[in-house]
Short mmCIF file of C-alpha atoms in Angstrom, two decimals:
data_model
loop_
_atom_site.label_atom_id
_atom_site.label_comp_id
_atom_site.label_asym_id
_atom_site.label_seq_id
_atom_site.Cartn_x
_atom_site.Cartn_y
_atom_site.Cartn_z
CA UNK A 1 27.05 62.81 48.94
CA UNK A 2 23.57 63.87 47.86
CA UNK A 3 24.98 65.01 44.53
CA UNK A 4 26.60 61.59 44.06
CA UNK A 5 23.28 59.90 44.77
CA UNK A 6 21.48 62.13 42.28
CA UNK A 7 24.15 61.47 39.67
CA UNK A 8 23.92 57.72 40.25
CA UNK A 9 20.14 57.84 39.98
CA UNK A 10 20.29 59.72 36.67
CA UNK A 11 22.88 57.33 35.21
CA UNK A 12 20.85 54.34 36.38
CA UNK A 13 17.65 55.77 34.90
CA UNK A 14 19.36 56.29 31.54
CA UNK A 15 20.73 52.76 31.75
CA UNK A 16 17.28 51.34 32.52
CA UNK A 17 15.82 53.03 29.45
CA UNK A 18 18.59 51.98 27.05
CA UNK A 19 19.09 48.47 28.43
CA UNK A 20 15.32 48.01 28.76
CA UNK A 21 14.84 48.75 25.06
CA UNK A 22 17.65 46.34 24.23
CA UNK A 23 16.18 43.57 26.37
CA UNK A 24 12.70 44.12 24.93
CA UNK A 25 14.12 43.59 21.43
CA UNK A 26 16.47 40.75 22.40
CA UNK A 27 15.48 37.20 21.44
CA UNK A 28 16.81 34.83 24.10
CA UNK A 29 19.12 32.03 23.07
CA UNK A 30 19.54 28.54 24.46
CA UNK A 31 21.78 29.29 27.44
CA UNK A 32 19.40 31.95 28.71
CA UNK A 33 16.34 29.72 28.32
CA UNK A 34 18.08 26.61 29.67
CA UNK A 35 18.34 28.29 33.09
CA UNK A 36 14.71 29.40 32.93
CA UNK A 37 13.42 25.96 31.93
CA UNK A 38 15.43 24.28 34.68
CA UNK A 39 13.87 26.61 37.25
CA UNK A 40 10.32 26.66 35.88
CA UNK A 41 10.06 22.88 35.49
CA UNK A 42 11.43 22.00 38.94
CA UNK A 43 8.79 21.54 41.60
CA UNK A 44 11.05 22.42 44.53
CA UNK A 45 14.51 23.86 45.22
CA UNK A 46 15.74 20.35 45.99
CA UNK A 47 14.50 19.10 42.61
CA UNK A 48 16.10 22.12 40.94
CA UNK A 49 19.47 21.28 42.47
CA UNK A 50 19.09 17.71 41.23
CA UNK A 51 18.07 18.78 37.72
CA UNK A 52 20.98 21.20 37.33
CA UNK A 53 23.65 18.75 38.48
CA UNK A 54 25.18 18.67 34.97
CA UNK A 55 25.28 22.46 34.53
CA UNK A 56 28.67 23.08 36.11
CA UNK A 57 27.28 26.22 37.78
CA UNK A 58 26.24 26.98 41.36
CA UNK A 59 22.55 27.57 41.92
CA UNK A 60 22.07 31.18 43.09
CA UNK A 61 20.75 32.49 39.74
CA UNK A 62 18.59 29.41 39.21
CA UNK A 63 17.10 29.71 42.70
CA UNK A 64 16.12 33.31 41.97
CA UNK A 65 14.50 32.15 38.74
CA UNK A 66 12.73 29.34 40.60
CA UNK A 67 11.18 31.95 42.89
CA UNK A 68 9.78 34.12 40.11
CA UNK A 69 8.70 31.10 38.06
CA UNK A 70 6.22 30.29 40.85
CA UNK A 71 4.37 33.42 39.76
CA UNK A 72 4.63 33.23 35.97
CA UNK A 73 5.64 30.79 33.25
CA UNK A 74 6.61 33.60 30.89
CA UNK A 75 10.41 33.46 30.36
CA UNK A 76 10.48 37.21 29.78
CA UNK A 77 10.08 37.60 33.55
CA UNK A 78 13.71 36.46 33.76
CA UNK A 79 14.74 39.41 31.60
CA UNK A 80 12.97 41.85 33.95
CA UNK A 81 14.84 40.36 36.92
CA UNK A 82 18.11 40.50 35.03
CA UNK A 83 17.55 44.15 34.12
CA UNK A 84 17.09 44.94 37.80
CA UNK A 85 20.36 43.18 38.71
CA UNK A 86 22.27 44.96 35.94
CA UNK A 87 20.82 48.33 36.98
CA UNK A 88 21.86 47.69 40.59
CA UNK A 89 25.45 47.20 39.41
CA UNK A 90 25.32 50.49 37.53
CA UNK A 91 23.96 52.32 40.58
CA UNK A 92 26.63 50.86 42.87
CA UNK A 93 29.43 51.93 40.54
CA UNK A 94 27.99 55.36 39.81
CA UNK A 95 27.37 56.05 43.51
CA UNK A 96 30.44 54.66 45.28
CA UNK A 97 33.28 54.09 42.80
CA UNK A 98 36.19 56.51 43.52
CA UNK A 99 36.32 57.86 39.97
CA UNK A 100 35.24 61.11 38.30
CA UNK A 101 31.73 61.35 36.79
CA UNK A 102 32.88 60.64 33.22
CA UNK A 103 34.31 57.25 34.26
CA UNK A 104 31.27 56.33 36.33
CA UNK A 105 28.94 57.21 33.43
CA UNK A 106 31.05 55.45 30.78
CA UNK A 107 31.13 52.26 32.83
CA UNK A 108 27.32 51.97 32.69
CA UNK A 109 27.31 51.85 28.90
CA UNK A 110 30.37 49.67 28.41
CA UNK A 111 30.30 46.33 26.65
CA UNK A 112 29.92 44.12 29.71
CA UNK A 113 27.51 46.10 31.96
CA UNK A 114 25.24 47.14 29.10
CA UNK A 115 25.31 44.25 26.65
CA UNK A 116 27.00 41.02 27.70
CA UNK A 117 25.91 41.21 31.35
CA UNK A 118 22.91 43.46 30.71
CA UNK A 119 20.91 42.63 27.59
CA UNK A 120 21.88 38.93 27.62
CA UNK A 121 20.33 37.31 30.71
CA UNK A 122 22.88 35.04 32.41
CA UNK A 123 24.23 34.55 35.91
CA UNK A 124 27.31 36.65 35.09
CA UNK A 125 25.41 39.84 35.99
CA UNK A 126 25.10 38.55 39.55
CA UNK A 127 28.85 38.11 39.72
CA UNK A 128 29.48 41.68 38.54
CA UNK A 129 26.97 43.06 41.06
CA UNK A 130 28.55 41.21 43.98
CA UNK A 131 32.13 42.15 43.03
CA UNK A 132 31.05 45.80 42.99
CA UNK A 133 29.25 45.31 46.31
CA UNK A 134 32.51 44.00 47.78
CA UNK A 135 34.33 47.08 46.47
CA UNK A 136 31.70 49.39 47.97
CA UNK A 137 32.08 47.70 51.37
CA UNK A 138 35.87 47.55 51.22
CA UNK A 139 36.63 50.99 52.74
CA UNK A 140 34.76 49.90 55.89
CA UNK A 141 36.40 46.46 55.99
CA UNK A 142 37.82 47.02 59.50
CA UNK A 143 34.30 47.00 60.92
CA UNK A 144 32.31 45.07 58.30
CA UNK A 145 34.03 41.74 58.01
CA UNK A 146 30.79 39.77 58.34
CA UNK A 147 28.98 41.62 55.49
CA UNK A 148 32.11 41.13 53.35
CA UNK A 149 32.07 37.40 54.12
CA UNK A 150 28.40 37.17 53.18
CA UNK A 151 28.96 39.02 49.89
CA UNK A 152 31.87 36.73 49.02
CA UNK A 153 29.78 33.66 49.84
CA UNK A 154 27.05 34.86 47.46
CA UNK A 155 29.67 35.76 44.85
CA UNK A 156 31.07 32.21 44.98
CA UNK A 157 27.58 30.90 44.25
CA UNK A 158 27.06 33.04 41.15
CA UNK A 159 29.12 31.20 38.50
CA UNK A 160 32.50 29.41 38.22
CA UNK A 161 34.41 32.59 37.31
CA UNK A 162 32.80 34.48 40.18
CA UNK A 163 33.88 31.61 42.45
CA UNK A 164 37.48 32.20 41.39
CA UNK A 165 37.13 35.94 42.04
CA UNK A 166 35.54 35.29 45.44
CA UNK A 167 38.49 33.11 46.45
CA UNK A 168 41.11 35.67 45.36
CA UNK A 169 39.17 38.53 47.02
CA UNK A 170 39.08 36.50 50.24
CA UNK A 171 42.79 35.76 49.85
CA UNK A 172 43.40 39.50 49.43
CA UNK A 173 41.72 40.19 52.77
CA UNK A 174 43.92 37.53 54.38
CA UNK A 175 47.00 39.04 52.73
CA UNK A 176 46.05 42.48 53.98
CA UNK A 177 45.40 41.04 57.43
CA UNK A 178 48.99 39.83 57.49
CA UNK A 179 50.46 42.98 55.96
CA UNK A 180 48.21 45.67 57.48
CA UNK A 181 48.37 46.58 61.14
CA UNK A 182 44.94 48.23 60.91
CA UNK A 183 43.20 45.06 59.75
CA UNK A 184 45.09 42.96 62.29
CA UNK A 185 43.83 45.25 65.04
CA UNK A 186 40.27 45.03 63.68
CA UNK A 187 40.42 41.24 63.74
CA UNK A 188 41.91 41.23 67.23
CA UNK A 189 39.18 43.59 68.44
CA UNK A 190 36.39 41.50 66.94
CA UNK A 191 37.69 37.94 66.65
CA UNK A 192 34.24 36.42 66.57
CA UNK A 193 33.19 38.64 63.65
CA UNK A 194 36.28 37.57 61.73
CA UNK A 195 35.72 33.90 62.54
CA UNK A 196 32.05 34.07 61.56
CA UNK A 197 32.88 35.90 58.32
CA UNK A 198 35.44 33.21 57.45
CA UNK A 199 32.92 30.49 58.29
CA UNK A 200 30.18 32.06 56.16
CA UNK A 201 32.49 32.47 53.19
CA UNK A 202 34.06 29.03 53.57
CA UNK A 203 30.65 27.34 53.76
CA UNK A 204 29.35 29.29 50.77
CA UNK A 205 32.42 28.53 48.66
CA UNK A 206 32.30 24.84 49.62
CA UNK A 207 28.60 24.54 48.73
CA UNK A 208 29.26 26.16 45.36
CA UNK A 209 32.27 23.94 44.67
CA UNK A 210 30.26 20.80 45.41
CA UNK A 211 27.53 21.89 42.99
CA UNK A 212 30.06 22.56 40.23
CA UNK A 213 31.66 19.10 40.41
CA UNK A 214 30.07 17.09 37.57
CA UNK A 215 28.52 13.66 38.29
CA UNK A 216 30.34 10.55 37.01
CA UNK A 217 27.99 10.38 34.00
CA UNK A 218 28.44 14.06 33.14
CA UNK A 219 29.02 14.70 29.46
CA UNK A 220 30.23 18.31 29.38
CA UNK A 221 33.49 19.90 30.58
CA UNK A 222 34.08 17.05 33.03
CA UNK A 223 37.87 16.87 33.11
CA UNK A 224 40.99 18.97 33.54
CA UNK A 225 43.76 18.72 31.02
CA UNK A 226 47.26 19.97 30.45
CA UNK A 227 47.92 21.65 27.13
CA UNK A 228 51.59 22.37 26.60
CA UNK A 229 51.36 23.80 23.09
CA UNK A 230 52.63 27.32 22.45
CA UNK A 231 49.59 28.17 20.33
CA UNK A 232 47.20 27.28 23.16
CA UNK A 233 49.24 29.41 25.55
CA UNK A 234 49.15 32.36 23.13
CA UNK A 235 45.39 31.95 22.70
CA UNK A 236 44.88 31.88 26.46
CA UNK A 237 46.85 35.10 26.91
CA UNK A 238 44.90 36.64 24.04
CA UNK A 239 41.65 36.26 26.01
CA UNK A 240 42.85 39.00 28.34
CA UNK A 241 43.32 41.40 25.42
CA UNK A 242 39.82 40.65 24.15
CA UNK A 243 38.37 41.30 27.60
CA UNK A 244 40.16 44.65 27.91
CA UNK A 245 39.43 45.61 24.28
CA UNK A 246 36.11 43.97 23.28
CA UNK A 247 35.90 45.01 19.64
CA UNK A 248 33.56 42.69 17.72
CA UNK A 249 34.15 41.88 14.08
CA UNK A 250 31.37 44.10 12.73
CA UNK A 251 31.87 42.66 9.25
CA UNK A 252 30.65 39.28 10.46
CA UNK A 253 26.86 38.83 10.40
CA UNK A 254 27.13 36.70 13.55
CA UNK A 255 29.31 39.31 15.28
CA UNK A 256 28.56 38.17 18.84
CA UNK A 257 31.46 36.23 20.36
CA UNK A 258 33.80 37.51 17.65
CA UNK A 259 36.76 39.82 18.00
CA UNK A 260 38.41 42.05 15.46
CA UNK A 261 41.69 41.26 17.25
CA UNK A 262 41.47 37.56 16.30
CA UNK A 263 42.62 38.68 12.86
CA UNK A 264 46.10 39.20 14.32
CA UNK A 265 48.50 36.36 15.05
CA UNK A 266 48.06 34.73 18.44
CA UNK A 267 51.59 35.60 19.50
CA UNK A 268 50.94 39.29 18.79
CA UNK A 269 47.85 39.22 21.01
CA UNK A 270 49.82 37.33 23.66
CA UNK A 271 52.55 39.98 23.58
CA UNK A 272 49.90 42.70 23.84
CA UNK A 273 48.44 40.89 26.86
CA UNK A 274 51.81 40.88 28.62
CA UNK A 275 52.18 44.61 27.91
CA UNK A 276 48.70 45.30 29.34
CA UNK A 277 49.42 43.23 32.44
CA UNK A 278 52.71 45.05 33.00
CA UNK A 279 50.97 48.40 32.57
CA UNK A 280 48.22 47.42 35.01
CA UNK A 281 50.75 46.36 37.65
CA UNK A 282 52.66 49.61 37.18
CA UNK A 283 49.49 51.68 37.56
CA UNK A 284 48.47 49.74 40.68
CA UNK A 285 51.93 50.12 42.21
CA UNK A 286 51.72 51.59 45.67
CA UNK A 287 48.45 49.80 46.46
CA UNK A 288 49.79 46.43 47.59
CA UNK A 289 46.43 44.68 48.19
CA UNK A 290 45.28 45.71 44.68
CA UNK A 291 48.53 44.41 43.14
CA UNK A 292 48.14 41.13 45.03
CA UNK A 293 44.51 40.82 43.92
CA UNK A 294 45.37 41.58 40.30
CA UNK A 295 48.28 39.13 40.12
CA UNK A 296 46.44 36.30 41.88
CA UNK A 297 43.16 36.84 40.02
CA UNK A 298 44.75 37.14 36.58
CA UNK A 299 46.83 33.99 37.14
CA UNK A 300 43.77 32.06 38.37
CA UNK A 301 41.55 33.12 35.46
CA UNK A 302 44.23 32.37 32.87
CA UNK A 303 44.93 29.01 34.52
CA UNK A 304 41.27 28.06 34.40
CA UNK A 305 41.12 29.03 30.73
CA UNK A 306 44.26 27.07 29.88
CA UNK A 307 43.64 23.92 31.90
CA UNK A 308 39.86 23.58 32.08
CA UNK A 309 37.64 25.56 29.70
CA UNK A 310 38.59 28.06 27.02
CA UNK A 311 35.22 29.77 26.97
CA UNK A 312 33.92 32.82 25.11
CA UNK A 313 34.00 36.57 25.61
CA UNK A 314 31.38 36.47 28.37
CA UNK A 315 33.78 34.25 30.35
CA UNK A 316 36.91 36.22 29.46
CA UNK A 317 35.14 39.39 30.56
CA UNK A 318 35.93 38.51 34.17
CA UNK A 319 39.45 39.78 33.49
CA UNK A 320 37.93 43.22 33.04
CA UNK A 321 35.71 42.79 36.11
CA UNK A 322 38.87 41.95 38.07
CA UNK A 323 40.76 44.94 36.66
CA UNK A 324 37.87 47.26 37.53
CA UNK A 325 37.83 45.96 41.11
CA UNK A 326 41.60 46.42 41.43
CA UNK A 327 41.46 50.00 40.12
CA UNK A 328 38.59 50.72 42.52
CA UNK A 329 40.50 49.39 45.54
CA UNK A 330 43.66 51.23 44.49
CA UNK A 331 41.66 54.40 43.92
CA UNK A 332 40.73 54.60 47.58
CA UNK A 333 44.12 56.11 48.36
CA UNK A 334 47.52 56.94 46.93
CA UNK A 335 49.03 59.95 45.25
CA UNK A 336 46.93 62.25 43.11
CA UNK A 337 49.20 61.74 40.11
CA UNK A 338 48.87 57.95 40.31
CA UNK A 339 45.09 58.21 40.60
CA UNK A 340 44.97 60.48 37.55
CA UNK A 341 46.93 57.95 35.50
CA UNK A 342 44.66 55.11 36.53
CA UNK A 343 41.57 57.16 35.72
CA UNK A 344 42.96 58.12 32.31
CA UNK A 345 43.74 54.49 31.47
CA UNK A 346 40.32 53.28 32.61
CA UNK A 347 38.66 56.05 30.61
CA UNK A 348 40.49 54.93 27.46
CA UNK A 349 39.48 51.31 27.99
CA UNK A 350 35.87 52.28 28.65
CA UNK A 351 35.73 54.26 25.41
CA UNK A 352 36.71 51.06 23.56
CA UNK A 353 34.07 49.18 25.55
CA UNK A 354 31.51 51.80 24.53
CA UNK A 355 32.29 51.10 20.86
CA UNK A 356 31.84 47.36 21.43
CA UNK A 357 28.58 47.88 23.29
CA UNK A 358 27.12 50.20 20.64
CA UNK A 359 28.08 47.75 17.86
CA UNK A 360 26.44 44.69 19.43
CA UNK A 361 23.49 46.64 20.81
CA UNK A 362 22.73 48.09 17.36
CA UNK A 363 23.07 44.70 15.67
CA UNK A 364 20.77 43.14 18.27
CA UNK A 365 18.16 45.83 17.59
CA UNK A 366 18.40 45.38 13.84
CA UNK A 367 18.68 41.59 13.63
CA UNK A 368 17.25 38.62 15.50
CA UNK A 369 19.73 37.44 18.12
CA UNK A 370 18.16 33.97 17.85
CA UNK A 371 15.44 32.75 15.50
CA UNK A 372 13.90 30.74 18.37
CA UNK A 373 11.25 33.35 19.20
CA UNK A 374 10.14 33.82 15.58
CA UNK A 375 10.01 30.05 15.09
CA UNK A 376 7.90 29.56 18.21
CA UNK A 377 5.56 32.38 17.21
CA UNK A 378 5.08 30.83 13.77
CA UNK A 379 4.23 27.45 15.29
CA UNK A 380 1.75 29.06 17.69
CA UNK A 381 0.18 31.25 14.97
CA UNK A 382 -0.41 28.24 12.75
CA UNK A 383 -2.16 26.40 15.58
CA UNK A 384 0.56 23.74 15.65
CA UNK A 385 1.83 24.21 19.20
CA UNK A 386 -0.19 21.25 20.46
CA UNK A 387 1.36 18.81 17.97
CA UNK A 388 4.23 16.48 18.85
CA UNK A 389 7.42 18.45 18.21
CA UNK A 390 10.92 17.07 17.78
CA UNK A 391 14.20 18.94 17.70
CA UNK A 392 16.84 17.73 15.29
CA UNK A 393 19.65 18.87 17.62
CA UNK A 394 18.69 19.23 21.27
CA UNK A 395 20.78 22.29 22.18
CA UNK A 396 19.73 24.06 18.97
CA UNK A 397 16.01 23.37 19.25
CA UNK A 398 15.57 23.74 23.02
CA UNK A 399 15.02 27.55 23.01
CA UNK A 400 12.02 27.05 20.70
CA UNK A 401 10.54 24.82 23.42
CA UNK A 402 11.39 27.51 25.97
CA UNK A 403 9.38 30.11 24.09
CA UNK A 404 6.54 27.66 23.49
CA UNK A 405 6.66 26.71 27.21
CA UNK A 406 6.43 23.02 26.38
CA UNK A 407 8.55 19.91 26.02
CA UNK A 408 10.16 18.70 22.79
CA UNK A 409 11.38 15.26 21.77
CA UNK A 410 15.18 15.13 21.42
CA UNK A 411 16.55 12.30 19.27
CA UNK A 412 20.03 12.96 20.74
CA UNK A 413 18.97 11.42 24.03
CA UNK A 414 15.78 9.66 22.95
CA UNK A 415 13.87 11.62 25.59
CA UNK A 416 11.17 14.27 25.77
CA UNK A 417 11.75 17.32 27.92
CA UNK A 418 12.32 21.04 28.14
CA UNK A 419 15.79 21.61 29.58
CA UNK A 420 18.74 19.51 28.45
CA UNK A 421 20.57 17.08 30.73
CA UNK A 422 24.22 17.26 29.69
CA UNK A 423 24.94 13.63 30.47
CA UNK A 424 26.29 10.70 28.50
CA UNK A 425 22.84 9.42 27.55
CA UNK A 426 22.70 12.10 24.90
CA UNK A 427 24.91 11.82 21.84
CA UNK A 428 26.29 15.08 20.50
CA UNK A 429 26.23 13.87 16.89
CA UNK A 430 23.81 11.01 16.55
CA UNK A 431 24.63 8.76 13.55
CA UNK A 432 22.15 9.24 10.72
CA UNK A 433 20.86 5.66 10.91
CA UNK A 434 20.08 5.94 14.63
CA UNK A 435 18.59 9.40 14.15
CA UNK A 436 16.24 8.15 11.42
CA UNK A 437 15.25 5.15 13.49
CA UNK A 438 14.22 7.30 16.43
CA UNK A 439 12.45 9.81 14.20
CA UNK A 440 10.55 7.07 12.36
CA UNK A 441 9.48 5.65 15.70
CA UNK A 442 8.04 9.04 16.70
CA UNK A 443 6.20 9.47 13.40
CA UNK A 444 4.81 5.95 13.73
CA UNK A 445 3.31 6.84 17.09
CA UNK A 446 1.57 9.96 15.77
CA UNK A 447 -0.50 9.40 12.60
CA UNK A 448 -1.32 13.12 12.44
CA UNK A 449 2.32 13.94 11.94
CA UNK A 450 5.23 15.36 13.89
CA UNK A 451 6.75 18.82 13.64
CA UNK A 452 10.52 18.86 13.35
CA UNK A 453 12.52 21.96 14.29
CA UNK A 454 15.84 21.62 12.48
CA UNK A 455 19.02 23.67 12.59
CA UNK A 456 20.68 21.82 9.75
CA UNK A 457 19.95 19.74 6.65
CA UNK A 458 17.33 17.05 6.99
CA UNK A 459 18.62 13.50 6.35
CA UNK A 460 16.72 11.23 3.98
CA UNK A 461 14.96 8.89 6.40
CA UNK A 462 13.11 5.88 4.90
CA UNK A 463 9.37 5.71 5.61
CA UNK A 464 9.22 9.43 6.49
CA UNK A 465 7.83 12.13 4.23
CA UNK A 466 8.78 15.71 5.01
CA UNK A 467 7.19 18.99 3.99
CA UNK A 468 8.92 22.29 4.63
CA UNK A 469 6.59 24.72 6.41
CA UNK A 470 8.89 27.67 7.08
CA UNK A 471 12.50 28.81 7.30
CA UNK A 472 13.99 31.37 9.70
CA UNK A 473 17.52 31.99 8.40
CA UNK A 474 18.27 35.25 10.28
CA UNK A 475 20.04 34.89 13.62
CA UNK A 476 23.16 36.36 15.19
CA UNK A 477 23.66 32.98 16.87
CA UNK A 478 24.72 30.95 13.85
CA UNK A 479 23.31 27.59 14.99
CA UNK A 480 19.90 28.97 15.98
CA UNK A 481 18.56 29.47 12.46
CA UNK A 482 15.67 27.10 11.94
CA UNK A 483 13.58 25.23 9.42
CA UNK A 484 10.22 23.77 10.44
CA UNK A 485 9.11 20.53 8.76
CA UNK A 486 5.96 18.48 8.99
CA UNK A 487 6.83 14.78 9.08
CA UNK A 488 4.38 12.01 8.17
CA UNK A 489 4.57 8.32 7.44
CA UNK A 490 5.40 7.48 3.87
CA UNK A 491 8.28 6.69 1.56
CA UNK A 492 10.89 9.41 1.29
CA UNK A 493 11.33 10.38 -2.37
CA UNK A 494 14.61 9.23 -3.87
#
């Protein structure tokens, strides 16, 4: 066991160095800074919960950020916290996963642990950590039901996809309790532990579910829908292939959130997904709880994608998190030949993940992920940070405000603030006439001029003169490439 601990420590140290360099060079984008601004600009946890009511996420990550934001206003503190969470996941896997050293080392530098849930600071890293914590506790489930319940409660409060995984992991324990005499005896021997574990998980899952329900005036992902088209079904199945084989389109400058596999027809990807699912079930055969978990979790994740929110690769990646958990649970027992096959398959997948991680990591080192940091630094260098600043599109301009640690005026909603409230007061695409009217009103209030951070072309607004101060056209996030204008009163040239 000491050798396993030493190995895990070495892998984690290497991860900290590589991921730390990546994070230090990574320019945060709007979703990262939205969480930070929500936390930093809320005076209490209760106010934070109120401010994030439109987010569609439970509050665990935001509450952690609220705690560290009491000590510093620098958003880079969030990246340090995130690095620690990602490193903890790597240590857990390298120390306790029932796989040979090559698999445990490869996992650390795969696409999701290293890049998507490592370099990019979101609440998805919490979900990965808690799923792995569940797996590490699983062998002792007969005597650790309460810790398992607590882990699942925290997992449910990490993000919507983690909530789904928490529910199916809990359902797997119930299934095993029905099917396994050993677990039934453990529950019978400690009924109060089992009842308390169920209560803790149920309360945690309910609290998270309540937070994720959007208010009546919510303006983002507020409804469920039924899409019966074959193309949508093929696309949904394809998300599983992209999660198992995350190969970005390296020929695309904005390679993040792309997939080389999108170049194939949707039905081909859907067929490949069915083949992968069948292979996974075959490899898990003989470990009934793992098969149950895989079938229930895959169906739940695909259903959420099809009926609620299609998402991006960071969301689809929970298919791979689920597969990893299933292979871990199955790896606790079974025949040596079956274990060898599972390990060989996981090794092959992780080699593909390594390619994806290296590609995005290298691009992130070489290119700005977002131009928000460079834009904010330019504004600060020029001594303009104290001027009134407007953002042409709220979601595009908000990360500039996050780096400047100050509020911007958003014509979309007609309000000044840092974080965005995704409600119906804001208009996604404000008509040009209304946009100009609001902008002219701002310029009229500030004779010294207003800075405008724009992610698109500037409309010709009457009574407003504009002067271009700088452009920042390099960004892996396509809609976070900025132009900075100085606006003053005057007649716009024809």
